[in-house]
Coordinates of C-alpha atoms in Angstrom, one line a residue:
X1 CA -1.3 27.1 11.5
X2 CA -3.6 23.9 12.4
X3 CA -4.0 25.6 16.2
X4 CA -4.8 28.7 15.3
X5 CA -7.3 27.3 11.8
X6 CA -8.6 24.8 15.1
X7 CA -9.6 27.6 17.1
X8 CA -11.3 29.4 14.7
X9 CA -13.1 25.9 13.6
X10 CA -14.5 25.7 17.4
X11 CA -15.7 29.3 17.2
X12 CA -17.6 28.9 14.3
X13 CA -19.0 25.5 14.3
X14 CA -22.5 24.9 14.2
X15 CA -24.6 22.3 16.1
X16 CA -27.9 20.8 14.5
X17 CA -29.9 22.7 16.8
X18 CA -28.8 25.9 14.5
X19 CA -29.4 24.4 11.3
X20 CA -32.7 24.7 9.3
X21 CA -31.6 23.2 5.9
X22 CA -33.8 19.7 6.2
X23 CA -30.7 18.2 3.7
X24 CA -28.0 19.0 6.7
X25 CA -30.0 18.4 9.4
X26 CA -30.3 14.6 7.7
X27 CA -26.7 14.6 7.2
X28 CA -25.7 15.8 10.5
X29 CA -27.9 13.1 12.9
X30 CA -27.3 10.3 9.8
X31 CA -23.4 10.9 8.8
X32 CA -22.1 13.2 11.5
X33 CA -24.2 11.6 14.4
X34 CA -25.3 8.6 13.2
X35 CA -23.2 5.4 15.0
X36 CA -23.4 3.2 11.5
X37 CA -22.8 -0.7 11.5
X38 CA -20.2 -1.0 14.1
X39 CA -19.5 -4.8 12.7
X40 CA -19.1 -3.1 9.3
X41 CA -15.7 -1.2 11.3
X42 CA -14.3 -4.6 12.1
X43 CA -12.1 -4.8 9.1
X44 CA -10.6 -1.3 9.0
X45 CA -10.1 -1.3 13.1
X46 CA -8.5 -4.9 12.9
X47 CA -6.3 -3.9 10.3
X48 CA -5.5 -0.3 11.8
X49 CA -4.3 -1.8 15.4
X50 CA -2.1 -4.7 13.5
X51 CA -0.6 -1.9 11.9
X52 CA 0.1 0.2 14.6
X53 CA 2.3 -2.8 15.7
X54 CA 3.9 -3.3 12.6
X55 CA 7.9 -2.5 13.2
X56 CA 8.8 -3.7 9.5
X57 CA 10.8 -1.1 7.2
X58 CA 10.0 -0.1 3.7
X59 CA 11.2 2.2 1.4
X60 CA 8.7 5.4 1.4
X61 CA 8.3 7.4 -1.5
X62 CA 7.0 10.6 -0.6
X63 CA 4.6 12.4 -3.3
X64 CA 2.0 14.3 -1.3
X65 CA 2.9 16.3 1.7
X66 CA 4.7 19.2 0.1
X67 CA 8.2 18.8 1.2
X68 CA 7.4 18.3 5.0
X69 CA 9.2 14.8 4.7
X70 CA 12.2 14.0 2.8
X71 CA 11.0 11.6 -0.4
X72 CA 12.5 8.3 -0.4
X73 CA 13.2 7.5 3.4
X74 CA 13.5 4.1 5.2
X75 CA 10.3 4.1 7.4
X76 CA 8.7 1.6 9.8
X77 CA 5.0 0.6 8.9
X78 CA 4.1 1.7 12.3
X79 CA 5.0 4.9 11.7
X80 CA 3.2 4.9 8.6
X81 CA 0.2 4.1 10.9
X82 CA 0.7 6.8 13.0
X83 CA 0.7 9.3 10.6
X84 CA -1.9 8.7 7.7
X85 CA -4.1 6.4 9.5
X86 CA -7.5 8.2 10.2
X87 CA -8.8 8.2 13.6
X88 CA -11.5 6.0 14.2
X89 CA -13.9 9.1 14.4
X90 CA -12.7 10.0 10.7
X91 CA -12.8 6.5 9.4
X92 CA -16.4 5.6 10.9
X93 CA -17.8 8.6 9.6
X94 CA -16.6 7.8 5.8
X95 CA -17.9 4.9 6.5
X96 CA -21.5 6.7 7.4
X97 CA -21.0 8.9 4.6
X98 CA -20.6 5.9 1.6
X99 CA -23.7 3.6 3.7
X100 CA -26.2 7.0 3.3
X101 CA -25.4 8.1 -0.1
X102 CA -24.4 4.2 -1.3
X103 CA -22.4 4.8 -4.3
X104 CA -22.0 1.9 -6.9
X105 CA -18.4 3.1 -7.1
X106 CA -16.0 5.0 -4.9
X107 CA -12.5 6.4 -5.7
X108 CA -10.0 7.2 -3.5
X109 CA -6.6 9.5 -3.9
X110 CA -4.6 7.7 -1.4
X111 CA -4.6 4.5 -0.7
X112 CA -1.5 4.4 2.4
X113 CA -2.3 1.1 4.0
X114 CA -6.0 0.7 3.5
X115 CA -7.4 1.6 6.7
X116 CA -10.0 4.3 4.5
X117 CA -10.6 2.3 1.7
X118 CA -11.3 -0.8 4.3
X119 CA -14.3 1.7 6.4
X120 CA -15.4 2.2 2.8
X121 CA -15.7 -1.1 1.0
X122 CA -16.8 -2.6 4.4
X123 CA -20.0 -0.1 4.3
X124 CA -20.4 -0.5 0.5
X125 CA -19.8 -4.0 0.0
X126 CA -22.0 -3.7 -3.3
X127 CA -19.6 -1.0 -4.7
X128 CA -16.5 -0.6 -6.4
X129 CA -13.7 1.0 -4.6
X130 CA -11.0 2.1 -6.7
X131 CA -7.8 3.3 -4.7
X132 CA -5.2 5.3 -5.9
X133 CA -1.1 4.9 -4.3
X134 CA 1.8 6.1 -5.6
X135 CA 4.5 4.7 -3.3
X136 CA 4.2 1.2 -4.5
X137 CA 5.7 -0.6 -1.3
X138 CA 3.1 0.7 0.9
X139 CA 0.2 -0.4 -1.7
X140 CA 1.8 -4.0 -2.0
X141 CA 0.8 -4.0 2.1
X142 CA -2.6 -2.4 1.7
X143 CA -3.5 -5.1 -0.9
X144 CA -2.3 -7.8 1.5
X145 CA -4.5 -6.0 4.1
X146 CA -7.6 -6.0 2.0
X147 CA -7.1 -10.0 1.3
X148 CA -6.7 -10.9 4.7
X149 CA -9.6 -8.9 5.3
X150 CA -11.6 -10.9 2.6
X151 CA -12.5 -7.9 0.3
X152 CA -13.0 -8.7 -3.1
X153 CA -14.7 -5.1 -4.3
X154 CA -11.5 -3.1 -3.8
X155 CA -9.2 -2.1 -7.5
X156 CA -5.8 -0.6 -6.5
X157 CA -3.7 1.0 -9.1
X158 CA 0.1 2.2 -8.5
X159 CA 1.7 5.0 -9.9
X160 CA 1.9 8.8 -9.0
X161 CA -1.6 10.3 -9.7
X162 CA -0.8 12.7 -12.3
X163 CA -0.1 9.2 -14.5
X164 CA -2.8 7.2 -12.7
X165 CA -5.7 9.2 -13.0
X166 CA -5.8 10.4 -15.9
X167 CA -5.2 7.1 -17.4
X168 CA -8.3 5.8 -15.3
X169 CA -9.9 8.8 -16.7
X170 CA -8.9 7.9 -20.1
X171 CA -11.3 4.6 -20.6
X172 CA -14.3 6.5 -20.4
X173 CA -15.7 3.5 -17.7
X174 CA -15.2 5.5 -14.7
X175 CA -18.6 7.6 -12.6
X176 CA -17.7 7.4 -8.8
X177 CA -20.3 8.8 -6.8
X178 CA -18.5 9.0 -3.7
X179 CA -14.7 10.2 -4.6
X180 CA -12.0 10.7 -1.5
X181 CA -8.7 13.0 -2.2
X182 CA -6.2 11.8 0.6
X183 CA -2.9 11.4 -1.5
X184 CA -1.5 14.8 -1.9
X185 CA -1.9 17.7 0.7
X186 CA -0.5 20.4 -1.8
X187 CA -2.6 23.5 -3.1
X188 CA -1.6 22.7 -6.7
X189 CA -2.1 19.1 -6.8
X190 CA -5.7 19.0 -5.1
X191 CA -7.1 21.5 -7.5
X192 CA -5.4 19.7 -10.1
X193 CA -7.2 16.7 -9.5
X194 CA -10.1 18.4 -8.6
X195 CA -10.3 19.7 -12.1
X196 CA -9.7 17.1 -13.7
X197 CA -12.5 14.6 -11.9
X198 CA -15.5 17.9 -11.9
X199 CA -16.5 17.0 -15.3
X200 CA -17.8 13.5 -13.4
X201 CA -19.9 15.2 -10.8
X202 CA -23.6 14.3 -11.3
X203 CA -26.0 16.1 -8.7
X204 CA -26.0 13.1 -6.3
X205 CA -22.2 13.0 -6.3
X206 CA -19.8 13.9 -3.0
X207 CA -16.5 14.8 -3.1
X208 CA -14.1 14.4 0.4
X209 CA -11.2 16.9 0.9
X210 CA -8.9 15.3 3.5
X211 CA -6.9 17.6 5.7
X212 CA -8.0 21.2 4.5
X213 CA -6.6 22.8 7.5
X214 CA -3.2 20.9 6.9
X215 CA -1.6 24.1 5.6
X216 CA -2.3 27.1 4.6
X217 CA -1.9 26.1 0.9
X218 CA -4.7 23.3 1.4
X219 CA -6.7 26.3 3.1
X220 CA -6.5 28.3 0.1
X221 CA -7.2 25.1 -2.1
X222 CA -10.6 24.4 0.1
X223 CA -11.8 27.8 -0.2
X224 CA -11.4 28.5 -3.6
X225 CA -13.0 24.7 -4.3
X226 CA -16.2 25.7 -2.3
X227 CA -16.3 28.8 -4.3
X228 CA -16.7 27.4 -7.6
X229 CA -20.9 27.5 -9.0
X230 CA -20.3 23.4 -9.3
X231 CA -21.3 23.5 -5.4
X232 CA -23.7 23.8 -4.2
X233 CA -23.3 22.6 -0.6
X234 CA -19.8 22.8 1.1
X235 CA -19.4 21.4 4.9
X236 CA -16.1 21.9 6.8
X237 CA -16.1 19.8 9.5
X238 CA -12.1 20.6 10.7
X239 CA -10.6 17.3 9.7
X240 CA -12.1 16.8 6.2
X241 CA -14.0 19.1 3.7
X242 CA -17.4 17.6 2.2
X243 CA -18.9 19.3 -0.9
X244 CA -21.8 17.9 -3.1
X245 CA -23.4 19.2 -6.7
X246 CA -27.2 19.0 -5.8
X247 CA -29.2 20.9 -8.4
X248 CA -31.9 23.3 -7.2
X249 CA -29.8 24.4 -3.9
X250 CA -29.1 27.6 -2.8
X251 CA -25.3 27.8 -2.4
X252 CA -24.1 27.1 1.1
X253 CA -21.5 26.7 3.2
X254 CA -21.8 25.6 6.6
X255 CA -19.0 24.6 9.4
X256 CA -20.0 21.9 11.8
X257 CA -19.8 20.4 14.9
X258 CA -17.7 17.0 14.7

């Protein structure tokens, strides 16, 4: 599915030399080209390559990758690493994304071990990150990460998100301008959440999908997400989804080079 989804990413992917939109011609040499503050990497890379090492075993509780790993497994943190950690080509461009746009507060579904929500508070260090894990073992590690680290703007809450969010929801106190959905790879679940956090969208908000090629559920999720009249602008670029709210836009969709 991902090979054949890959191929036909590479066939249609655009370039900014065949892009006339001003808006994604900024966002393509800023976010998708741009090389960011590379000190502003140091925590999340640090953190990544100590996990990578990491042979400890946890209990894993499994909520988000629809049935493609048994839930509640013995599992080393190294593997854990291996598996959710973004590449560094991900993880510096979410970094790009929150310095352009800077948000005053950023929410992320899907907290693993903290590598994300590190490139992000790292780039917004005048923002709120709120992060978002439901295996509570793995949290307790990200957490330990982001104090080693020295960050002091991240809020993690545990729990599975369909009692996390909406209880987050709930208090009213909540308007992330940036939000990342990186929890729960499942066609049902990502519109679920989706639908529940629209109704915060302001025109200068951005939503990131991770994984939309993961399956062909998450496929099916993407495409019926960028076809809602909320968007305005969707950008696929393979590895994540990207769609913002602007007001005034022609409705777009454009697959890029990344």
């Amino acid at each position: 599915m991902r090979l054949v989804s890959y191929i036909n990413y590479r066939v249609k992917a655009r370039t900014r030399y065949s892009v006339h939109s001003p808006f994604v011609y900024d966002f393509i040499e800023k976010v998708i080209r741009g090389k960011g503050k590379k000190d502003g990497y140091i925590p999340a890379e640090t953190t990544r390559a100590r996990m990578f090492k990491d042979n400890r075993s946890i209990i894993f509780e499994d909520f988000g990758t629809g049935g493609q790993y048994n839930p509640n497994y013995s599992i080393r943190i190294s593997q854990i690493a291996r598996r959710s950690a973004k590449r560094k080509k991900e993880g510096r461009l979410l970094a790009r994304l929150a310095a352009w746009q800077k948000p005053a507060q950023i929410l992320e579904l899907g907290t693993s071990l903290g590598i994300s929500t590190l490139y992000l508070a790292a780039a917004c260090p005048y923002a709120e990150v709120i992060t978002l894990e439901g295996c509570r073992e793995v949290l307790a590690i990200a957490e330990n990460n982001f104090n080693q680290q020295g960050m002091s703007n991240i809020r993690t809450l545990p729990g599975p998100f369909e009692e996390t969010l909406p209880q987050l929801l709930s208090d009213g106190s909540i308007t992330p301008g940036l939000v990342l959905f990186d929890g729960n790879h499942q066609y049902q679940p990502t519109l679920n959440y989706f639908e529940q956090l629209l109704p915060l969208a302001r025109p200068s908000t951005i939503f990131v999908f991770d994984d939309i090629h993961w399956s062909a559920g998450m496929e099916k999720a993407w495409e019926e997400i960028c076809s809602r009249p909320e968007i305005s602008l969707s950008i696929d670029i393979f590895s994540m989804g990207i769609v913002f709210f602007k007001a005034g836009f022609t409705k777009q969709h454009f697959i890029l080079h990344f």
